[in-house]
PDB file of N, CA, C and O in Angstrom:
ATOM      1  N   UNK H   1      65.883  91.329 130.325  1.00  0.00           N
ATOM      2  CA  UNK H   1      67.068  90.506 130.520  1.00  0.00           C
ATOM      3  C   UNK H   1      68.284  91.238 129.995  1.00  0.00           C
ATOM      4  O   UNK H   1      68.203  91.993 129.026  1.00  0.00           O
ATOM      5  N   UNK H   2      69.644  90.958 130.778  1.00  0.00           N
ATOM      6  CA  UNK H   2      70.854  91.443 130.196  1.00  0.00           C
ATOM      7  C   UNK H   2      71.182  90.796 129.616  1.00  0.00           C
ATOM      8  O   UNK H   2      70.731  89.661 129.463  1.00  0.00           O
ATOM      9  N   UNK H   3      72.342  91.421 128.933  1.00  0.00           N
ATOM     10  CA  UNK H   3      73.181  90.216 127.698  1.00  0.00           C
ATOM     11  C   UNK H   3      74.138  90.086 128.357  1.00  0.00           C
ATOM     12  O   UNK H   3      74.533  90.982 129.104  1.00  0.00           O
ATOM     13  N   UNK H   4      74.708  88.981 128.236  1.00  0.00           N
ATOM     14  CA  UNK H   4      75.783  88.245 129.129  1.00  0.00           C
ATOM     15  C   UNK H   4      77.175  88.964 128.195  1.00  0.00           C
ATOM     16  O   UNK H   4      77.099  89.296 127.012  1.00  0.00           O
ATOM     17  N   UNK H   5      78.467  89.096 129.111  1.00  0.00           N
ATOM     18  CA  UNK H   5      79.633  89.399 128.130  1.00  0.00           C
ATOM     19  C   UNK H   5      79.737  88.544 127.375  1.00  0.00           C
ATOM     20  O   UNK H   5      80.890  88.701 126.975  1.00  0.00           O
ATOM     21  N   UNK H   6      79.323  87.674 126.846  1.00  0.00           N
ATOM     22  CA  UNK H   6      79.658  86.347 125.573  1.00  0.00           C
ATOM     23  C   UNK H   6      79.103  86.865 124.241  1.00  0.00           C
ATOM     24  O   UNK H   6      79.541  86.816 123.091  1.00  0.00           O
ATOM     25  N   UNK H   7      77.797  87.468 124.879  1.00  0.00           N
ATOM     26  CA  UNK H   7      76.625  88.310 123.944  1.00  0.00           C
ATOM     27  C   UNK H   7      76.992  89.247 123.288  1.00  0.00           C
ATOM     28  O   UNK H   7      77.286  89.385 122.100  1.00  0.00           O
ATOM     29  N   UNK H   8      76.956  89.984 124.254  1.00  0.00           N
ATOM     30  CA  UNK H   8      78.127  91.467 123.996  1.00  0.00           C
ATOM     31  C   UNK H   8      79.211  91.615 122.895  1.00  0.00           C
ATOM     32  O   UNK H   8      79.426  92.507 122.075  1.00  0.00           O
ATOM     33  N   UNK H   9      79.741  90.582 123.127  1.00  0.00           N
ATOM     34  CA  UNK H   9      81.531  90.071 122.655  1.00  0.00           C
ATOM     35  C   UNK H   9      80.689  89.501 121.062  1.00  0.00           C
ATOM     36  O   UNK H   9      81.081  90.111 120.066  1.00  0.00           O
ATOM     37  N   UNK H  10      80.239  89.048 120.960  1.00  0.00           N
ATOM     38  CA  UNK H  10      79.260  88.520 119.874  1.00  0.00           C
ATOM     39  C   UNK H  10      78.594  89.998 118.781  1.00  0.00           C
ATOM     40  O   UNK H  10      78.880  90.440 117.668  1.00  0.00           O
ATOM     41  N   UNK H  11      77.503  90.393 119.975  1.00  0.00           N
ATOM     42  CA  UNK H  11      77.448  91.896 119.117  1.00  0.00           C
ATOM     43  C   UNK H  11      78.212  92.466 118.592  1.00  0.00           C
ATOM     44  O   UNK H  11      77.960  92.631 117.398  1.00  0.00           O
ATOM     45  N   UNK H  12      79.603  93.115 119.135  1.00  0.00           N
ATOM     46  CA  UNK H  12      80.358  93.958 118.619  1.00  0.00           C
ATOM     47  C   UNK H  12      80.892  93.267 117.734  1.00  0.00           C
ATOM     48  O   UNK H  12      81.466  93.994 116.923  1.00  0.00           O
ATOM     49  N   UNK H  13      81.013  91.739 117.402  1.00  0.00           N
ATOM     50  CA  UNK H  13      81.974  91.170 116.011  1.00  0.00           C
ATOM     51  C   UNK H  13      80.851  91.506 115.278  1.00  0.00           C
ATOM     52  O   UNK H  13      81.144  92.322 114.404  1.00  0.00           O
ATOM     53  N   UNK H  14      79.394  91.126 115.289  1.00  0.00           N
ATOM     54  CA  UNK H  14      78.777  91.248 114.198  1.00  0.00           C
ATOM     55  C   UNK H  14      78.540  92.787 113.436  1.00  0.00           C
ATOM     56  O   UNK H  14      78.199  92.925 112.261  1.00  0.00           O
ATOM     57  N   UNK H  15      78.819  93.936 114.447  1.00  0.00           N
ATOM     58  CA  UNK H  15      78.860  94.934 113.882  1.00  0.00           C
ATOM     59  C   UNK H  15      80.273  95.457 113.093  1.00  0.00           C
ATOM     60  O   UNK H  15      80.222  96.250 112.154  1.00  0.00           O
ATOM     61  N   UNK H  16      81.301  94.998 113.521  1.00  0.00           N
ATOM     62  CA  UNK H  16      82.343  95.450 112.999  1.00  0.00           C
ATOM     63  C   UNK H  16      82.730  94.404 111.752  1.00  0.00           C
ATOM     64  O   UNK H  16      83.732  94.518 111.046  1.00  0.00           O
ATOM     65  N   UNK H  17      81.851  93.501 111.655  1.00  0.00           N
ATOM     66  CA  UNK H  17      82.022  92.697 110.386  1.00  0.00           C
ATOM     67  C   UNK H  17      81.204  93.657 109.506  1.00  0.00           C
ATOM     68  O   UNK H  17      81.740  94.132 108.505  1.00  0.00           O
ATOM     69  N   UNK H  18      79.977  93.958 109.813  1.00  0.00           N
ATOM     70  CA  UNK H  18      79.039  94.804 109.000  1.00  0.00           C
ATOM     71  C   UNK H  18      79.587  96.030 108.491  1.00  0.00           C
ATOM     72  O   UNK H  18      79.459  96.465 107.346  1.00  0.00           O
ATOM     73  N   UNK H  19      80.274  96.599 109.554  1.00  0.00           N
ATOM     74  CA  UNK H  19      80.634  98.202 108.905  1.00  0.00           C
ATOM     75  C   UNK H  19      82.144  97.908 107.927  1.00  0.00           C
ATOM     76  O   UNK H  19      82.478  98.707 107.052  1.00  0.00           O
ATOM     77  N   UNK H  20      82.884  96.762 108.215  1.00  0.00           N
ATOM     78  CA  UNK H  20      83.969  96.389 107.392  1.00  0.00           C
ATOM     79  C   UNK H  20      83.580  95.626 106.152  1.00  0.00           C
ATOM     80  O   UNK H  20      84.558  95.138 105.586  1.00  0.00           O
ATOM     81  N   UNK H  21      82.435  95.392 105.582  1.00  0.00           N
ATOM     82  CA  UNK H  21      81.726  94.921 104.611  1.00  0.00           C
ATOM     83  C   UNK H  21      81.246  95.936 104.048  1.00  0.00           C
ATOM     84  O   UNK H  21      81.281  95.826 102.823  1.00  0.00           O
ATOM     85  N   UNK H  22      80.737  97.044 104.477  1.00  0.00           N
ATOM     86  CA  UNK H  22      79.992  98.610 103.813  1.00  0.00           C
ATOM     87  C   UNK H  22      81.630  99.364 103.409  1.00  0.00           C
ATOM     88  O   UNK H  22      81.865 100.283 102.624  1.00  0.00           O
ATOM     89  N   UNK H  23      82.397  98.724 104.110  1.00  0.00           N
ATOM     90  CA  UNK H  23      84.059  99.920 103.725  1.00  0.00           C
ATOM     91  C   UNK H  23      84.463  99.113 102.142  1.00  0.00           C
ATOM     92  O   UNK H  23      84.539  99.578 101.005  1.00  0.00           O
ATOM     93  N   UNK H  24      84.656  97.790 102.653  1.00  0.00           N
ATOM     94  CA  UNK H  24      84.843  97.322 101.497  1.00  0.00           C
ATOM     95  C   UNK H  24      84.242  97.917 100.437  1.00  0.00           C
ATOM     96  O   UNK H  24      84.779  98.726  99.680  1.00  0.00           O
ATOM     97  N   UNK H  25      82.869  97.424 100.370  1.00  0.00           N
ATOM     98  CA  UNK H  25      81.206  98.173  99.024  1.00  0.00           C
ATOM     99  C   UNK H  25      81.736  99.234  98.665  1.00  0.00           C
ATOM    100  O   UNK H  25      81.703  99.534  97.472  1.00  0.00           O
ATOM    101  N   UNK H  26      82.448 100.190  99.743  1.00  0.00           N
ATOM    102  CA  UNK H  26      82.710 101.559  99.095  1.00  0.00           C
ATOM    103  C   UNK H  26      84.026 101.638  98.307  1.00  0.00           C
ATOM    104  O   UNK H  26      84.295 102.277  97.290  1.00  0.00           O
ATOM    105  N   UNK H  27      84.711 100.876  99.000  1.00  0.00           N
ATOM    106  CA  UNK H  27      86.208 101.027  98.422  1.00  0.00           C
ATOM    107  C   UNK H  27      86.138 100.529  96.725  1.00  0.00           C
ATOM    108  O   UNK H  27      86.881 100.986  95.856  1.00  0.00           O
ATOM    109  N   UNK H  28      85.049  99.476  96.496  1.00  0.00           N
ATOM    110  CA  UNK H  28      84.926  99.113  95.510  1.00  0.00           C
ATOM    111  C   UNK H  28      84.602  99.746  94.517  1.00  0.00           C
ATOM    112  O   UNK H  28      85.228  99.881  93.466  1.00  0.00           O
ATOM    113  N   UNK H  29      83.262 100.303  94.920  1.00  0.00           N
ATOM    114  CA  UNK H  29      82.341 100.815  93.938  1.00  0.00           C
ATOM    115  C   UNK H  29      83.193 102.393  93.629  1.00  0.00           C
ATOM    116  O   UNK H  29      83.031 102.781  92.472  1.00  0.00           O
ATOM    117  N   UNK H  30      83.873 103.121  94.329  1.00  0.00           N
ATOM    118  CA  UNK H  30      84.636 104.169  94.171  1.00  0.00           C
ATOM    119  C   UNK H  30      86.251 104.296  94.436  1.00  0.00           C
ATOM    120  O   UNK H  30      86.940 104.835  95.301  1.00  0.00           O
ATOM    121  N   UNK H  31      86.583 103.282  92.877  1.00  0.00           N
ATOM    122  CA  UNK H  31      88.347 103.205  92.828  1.00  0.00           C
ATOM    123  C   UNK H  31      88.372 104.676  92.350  1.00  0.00           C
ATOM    124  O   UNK H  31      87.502 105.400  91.866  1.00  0.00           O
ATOM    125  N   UNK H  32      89.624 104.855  92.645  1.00  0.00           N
ATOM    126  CA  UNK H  32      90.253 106.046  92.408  1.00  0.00           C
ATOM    127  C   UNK H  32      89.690 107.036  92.976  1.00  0.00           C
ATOM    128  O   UNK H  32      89.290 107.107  94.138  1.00  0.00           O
ATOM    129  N   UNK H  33      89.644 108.040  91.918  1.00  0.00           N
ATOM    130  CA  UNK H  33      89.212 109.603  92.846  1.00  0.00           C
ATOM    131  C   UNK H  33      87.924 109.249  93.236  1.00  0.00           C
ATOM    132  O   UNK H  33      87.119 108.605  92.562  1.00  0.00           O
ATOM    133  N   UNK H  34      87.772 109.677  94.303  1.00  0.00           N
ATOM    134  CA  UNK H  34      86.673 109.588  94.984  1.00  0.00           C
ATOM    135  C   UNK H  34      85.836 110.986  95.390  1.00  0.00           C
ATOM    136  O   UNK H  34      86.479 112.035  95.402  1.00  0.00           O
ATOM    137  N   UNK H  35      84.326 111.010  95.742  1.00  0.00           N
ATOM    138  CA  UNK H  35      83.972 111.981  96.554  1.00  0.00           C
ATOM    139  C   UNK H  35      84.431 112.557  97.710  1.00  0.00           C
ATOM    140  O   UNK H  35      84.467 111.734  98.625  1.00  0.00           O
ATOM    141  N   UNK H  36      84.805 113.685  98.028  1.00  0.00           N
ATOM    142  CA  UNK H  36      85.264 113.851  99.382  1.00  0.00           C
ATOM    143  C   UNK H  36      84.160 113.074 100.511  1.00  0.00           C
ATOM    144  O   UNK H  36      84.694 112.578 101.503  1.00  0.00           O
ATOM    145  N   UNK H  37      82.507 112.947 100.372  1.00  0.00           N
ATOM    146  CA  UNK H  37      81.823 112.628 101.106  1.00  0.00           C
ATOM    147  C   UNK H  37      82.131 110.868 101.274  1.00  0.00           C
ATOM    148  O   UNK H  37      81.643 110.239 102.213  1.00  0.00           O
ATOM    149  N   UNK H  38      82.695 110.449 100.594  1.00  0.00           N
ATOM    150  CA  UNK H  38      82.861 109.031 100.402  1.00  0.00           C
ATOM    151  C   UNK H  38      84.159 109.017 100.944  1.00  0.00           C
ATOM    152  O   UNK H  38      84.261 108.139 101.801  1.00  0.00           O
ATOM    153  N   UNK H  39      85.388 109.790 100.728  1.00  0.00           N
ATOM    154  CA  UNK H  39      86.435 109.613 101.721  1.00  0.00           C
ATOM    155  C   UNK H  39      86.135 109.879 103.163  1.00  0.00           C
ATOM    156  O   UNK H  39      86.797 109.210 103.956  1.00  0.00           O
ATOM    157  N   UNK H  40      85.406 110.591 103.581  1.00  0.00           N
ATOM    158  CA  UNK H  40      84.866 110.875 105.100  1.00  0.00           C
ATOM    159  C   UNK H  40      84.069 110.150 105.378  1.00  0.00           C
ATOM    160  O   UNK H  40      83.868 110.169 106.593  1.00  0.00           O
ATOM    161  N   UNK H  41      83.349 109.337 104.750  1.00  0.00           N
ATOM    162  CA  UNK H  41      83.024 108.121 105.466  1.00  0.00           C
ATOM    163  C   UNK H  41      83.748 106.970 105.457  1.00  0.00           C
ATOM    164  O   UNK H  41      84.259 106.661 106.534  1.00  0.00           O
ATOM    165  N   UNK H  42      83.911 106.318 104.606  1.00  0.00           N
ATOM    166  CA  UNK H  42      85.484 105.488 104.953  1.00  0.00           C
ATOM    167  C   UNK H  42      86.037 105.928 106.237  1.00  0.00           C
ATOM    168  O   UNK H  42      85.857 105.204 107.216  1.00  0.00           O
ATOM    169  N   UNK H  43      86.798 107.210 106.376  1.00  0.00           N
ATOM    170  CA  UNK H  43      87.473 107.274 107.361  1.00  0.00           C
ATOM    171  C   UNK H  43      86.503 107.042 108.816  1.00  0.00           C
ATOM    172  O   UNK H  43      86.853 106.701 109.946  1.00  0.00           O
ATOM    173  N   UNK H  44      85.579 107.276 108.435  1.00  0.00           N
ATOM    174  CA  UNK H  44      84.249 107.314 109.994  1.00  0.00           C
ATOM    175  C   UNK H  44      84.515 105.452 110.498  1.00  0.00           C
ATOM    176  O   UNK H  44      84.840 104.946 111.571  1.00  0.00           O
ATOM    177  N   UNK H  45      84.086 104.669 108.706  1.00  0.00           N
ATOM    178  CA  UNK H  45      84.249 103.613 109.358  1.00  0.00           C
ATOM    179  C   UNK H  45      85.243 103.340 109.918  1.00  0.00           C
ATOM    180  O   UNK H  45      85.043 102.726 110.966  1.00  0.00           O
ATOM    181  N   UNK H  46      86.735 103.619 109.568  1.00  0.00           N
ATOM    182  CA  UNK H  46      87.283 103.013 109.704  1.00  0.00           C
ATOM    183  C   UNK H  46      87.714 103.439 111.191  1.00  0.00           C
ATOM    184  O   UNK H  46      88.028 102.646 112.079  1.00  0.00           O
ATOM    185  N   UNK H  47      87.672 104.816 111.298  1.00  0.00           N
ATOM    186  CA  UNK H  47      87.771 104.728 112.910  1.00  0.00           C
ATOM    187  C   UNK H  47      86.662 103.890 114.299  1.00  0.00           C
ATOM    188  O   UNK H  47      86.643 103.561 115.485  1.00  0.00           O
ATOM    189  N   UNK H  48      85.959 103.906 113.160  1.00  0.00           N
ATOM    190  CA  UNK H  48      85.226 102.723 114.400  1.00  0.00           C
ATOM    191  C   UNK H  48      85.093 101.820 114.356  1.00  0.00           C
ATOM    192  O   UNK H  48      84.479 101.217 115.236  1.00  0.00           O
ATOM    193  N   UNK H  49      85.596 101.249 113.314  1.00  0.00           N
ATOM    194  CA  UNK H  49      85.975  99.733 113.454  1.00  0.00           C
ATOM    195  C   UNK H  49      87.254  99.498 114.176  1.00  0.00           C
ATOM    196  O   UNK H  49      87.506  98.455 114.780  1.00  0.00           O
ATOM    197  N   UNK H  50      87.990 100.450 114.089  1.00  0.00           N
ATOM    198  CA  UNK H  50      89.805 100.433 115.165  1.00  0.00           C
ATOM    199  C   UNK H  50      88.554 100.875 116.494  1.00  0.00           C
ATOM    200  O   UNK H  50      88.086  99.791 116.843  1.00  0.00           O
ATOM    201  N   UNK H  51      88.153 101.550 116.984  1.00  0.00           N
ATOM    202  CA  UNK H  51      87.530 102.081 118.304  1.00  0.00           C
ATOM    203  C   UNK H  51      86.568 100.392 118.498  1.00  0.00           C
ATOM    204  O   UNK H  51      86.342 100.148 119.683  1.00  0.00           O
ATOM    205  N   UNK H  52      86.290  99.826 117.977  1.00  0.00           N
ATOM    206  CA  UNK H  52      85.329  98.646 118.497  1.00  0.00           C
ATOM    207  C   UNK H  52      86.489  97.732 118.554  1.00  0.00           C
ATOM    208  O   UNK H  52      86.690  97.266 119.676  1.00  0.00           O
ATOM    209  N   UNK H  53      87.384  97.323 117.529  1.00  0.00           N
ATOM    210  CA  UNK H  53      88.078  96.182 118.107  1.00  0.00           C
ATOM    211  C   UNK H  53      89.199  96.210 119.281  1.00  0.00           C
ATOM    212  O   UNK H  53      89.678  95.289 119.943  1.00  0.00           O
ATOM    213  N   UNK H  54      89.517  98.057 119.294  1.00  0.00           N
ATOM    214  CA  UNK H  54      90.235  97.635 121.274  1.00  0.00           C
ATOM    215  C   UNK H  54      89.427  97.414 121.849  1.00  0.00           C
ATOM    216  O   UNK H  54      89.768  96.613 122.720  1.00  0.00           O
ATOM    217  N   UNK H  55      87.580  97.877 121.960  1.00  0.00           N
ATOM    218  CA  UNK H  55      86.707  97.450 122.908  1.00  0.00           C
ATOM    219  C   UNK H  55      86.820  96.067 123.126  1.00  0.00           C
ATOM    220  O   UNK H  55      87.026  95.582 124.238  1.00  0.00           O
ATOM    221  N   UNK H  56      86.707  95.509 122.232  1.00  0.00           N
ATOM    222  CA  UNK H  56      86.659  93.974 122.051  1.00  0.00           C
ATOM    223  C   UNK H  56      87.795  93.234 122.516  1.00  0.00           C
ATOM    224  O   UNK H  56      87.618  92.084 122.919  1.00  0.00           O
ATOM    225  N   UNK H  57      88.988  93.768 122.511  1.00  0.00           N
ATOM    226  CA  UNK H  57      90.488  93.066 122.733  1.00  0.00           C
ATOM    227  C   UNK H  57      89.874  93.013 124.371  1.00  0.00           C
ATOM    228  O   UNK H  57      89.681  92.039 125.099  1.00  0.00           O
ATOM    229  N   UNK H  58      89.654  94.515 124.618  1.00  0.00           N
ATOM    230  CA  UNK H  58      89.441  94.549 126.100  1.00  0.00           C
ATOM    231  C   UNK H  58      88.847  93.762 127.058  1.00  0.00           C
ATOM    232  O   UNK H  58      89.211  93.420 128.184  1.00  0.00           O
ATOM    233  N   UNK H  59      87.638  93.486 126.251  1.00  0.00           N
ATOM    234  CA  UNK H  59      86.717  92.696 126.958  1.00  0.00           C
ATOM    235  C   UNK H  59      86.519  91.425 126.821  1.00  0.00           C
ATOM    236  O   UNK H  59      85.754  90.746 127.505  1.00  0.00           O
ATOM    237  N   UNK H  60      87.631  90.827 125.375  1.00  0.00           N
ATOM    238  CA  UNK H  60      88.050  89.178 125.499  1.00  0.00           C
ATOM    239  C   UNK H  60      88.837  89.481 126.721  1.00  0.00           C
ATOM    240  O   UNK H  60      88.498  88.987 127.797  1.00  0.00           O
ATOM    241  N   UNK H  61      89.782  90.199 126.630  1.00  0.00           N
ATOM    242  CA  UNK H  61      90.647  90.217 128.275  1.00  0.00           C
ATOM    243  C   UNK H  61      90.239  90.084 129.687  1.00  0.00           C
ATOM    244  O   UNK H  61      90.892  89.789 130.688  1.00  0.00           O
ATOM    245  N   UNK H  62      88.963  90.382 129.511  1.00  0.00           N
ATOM    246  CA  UNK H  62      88.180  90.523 130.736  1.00  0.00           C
ATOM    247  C   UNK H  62      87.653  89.270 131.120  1.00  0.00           C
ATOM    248  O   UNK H  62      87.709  88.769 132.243  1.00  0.00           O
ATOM    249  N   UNK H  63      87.070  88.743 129.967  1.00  0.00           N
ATOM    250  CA  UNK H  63      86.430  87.616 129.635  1.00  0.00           C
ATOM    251  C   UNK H  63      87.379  86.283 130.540  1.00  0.00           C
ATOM    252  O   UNK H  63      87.045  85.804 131.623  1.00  0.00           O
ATOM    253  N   UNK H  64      88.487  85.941 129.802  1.00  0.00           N
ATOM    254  CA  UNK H  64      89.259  85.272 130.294  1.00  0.00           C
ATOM    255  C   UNK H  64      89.776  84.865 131.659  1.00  0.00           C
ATOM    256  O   UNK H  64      90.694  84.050 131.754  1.00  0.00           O
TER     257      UNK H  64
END
């Protein structure tokens, strides 16, 4: 079976809640200077949490 766009639209919030919950954990647990390996991930999330929510703008747009 496929997942309907409602599904879809559903998946991608629950992942971009998840990876914006692991940014947070990090931001926390490493105030201040940080590892460079811990600033490069931050930045990983954070570009894909901006790369999933135009997906998402897109495809509420579609939706509609």
């Amino acid at each position: 079976r496929t997942m309907t766009k409602q599904e879809e639209i559903s998946d991608i919030k629950d992942c971009i809640a998840s990876w914006m919950r692991q940014r947070d954990a990090m931001e926390l647990r490493y105030q201040g200077v940080r590892p460079s390996h811990v600033s490069t991930d931050l930045a990983i999330l954070e570009e894909r949490i901006s790369r999933y929510r135009a997906k998402l703008a897109e495809m509420e747009g579609e939706a509609e």
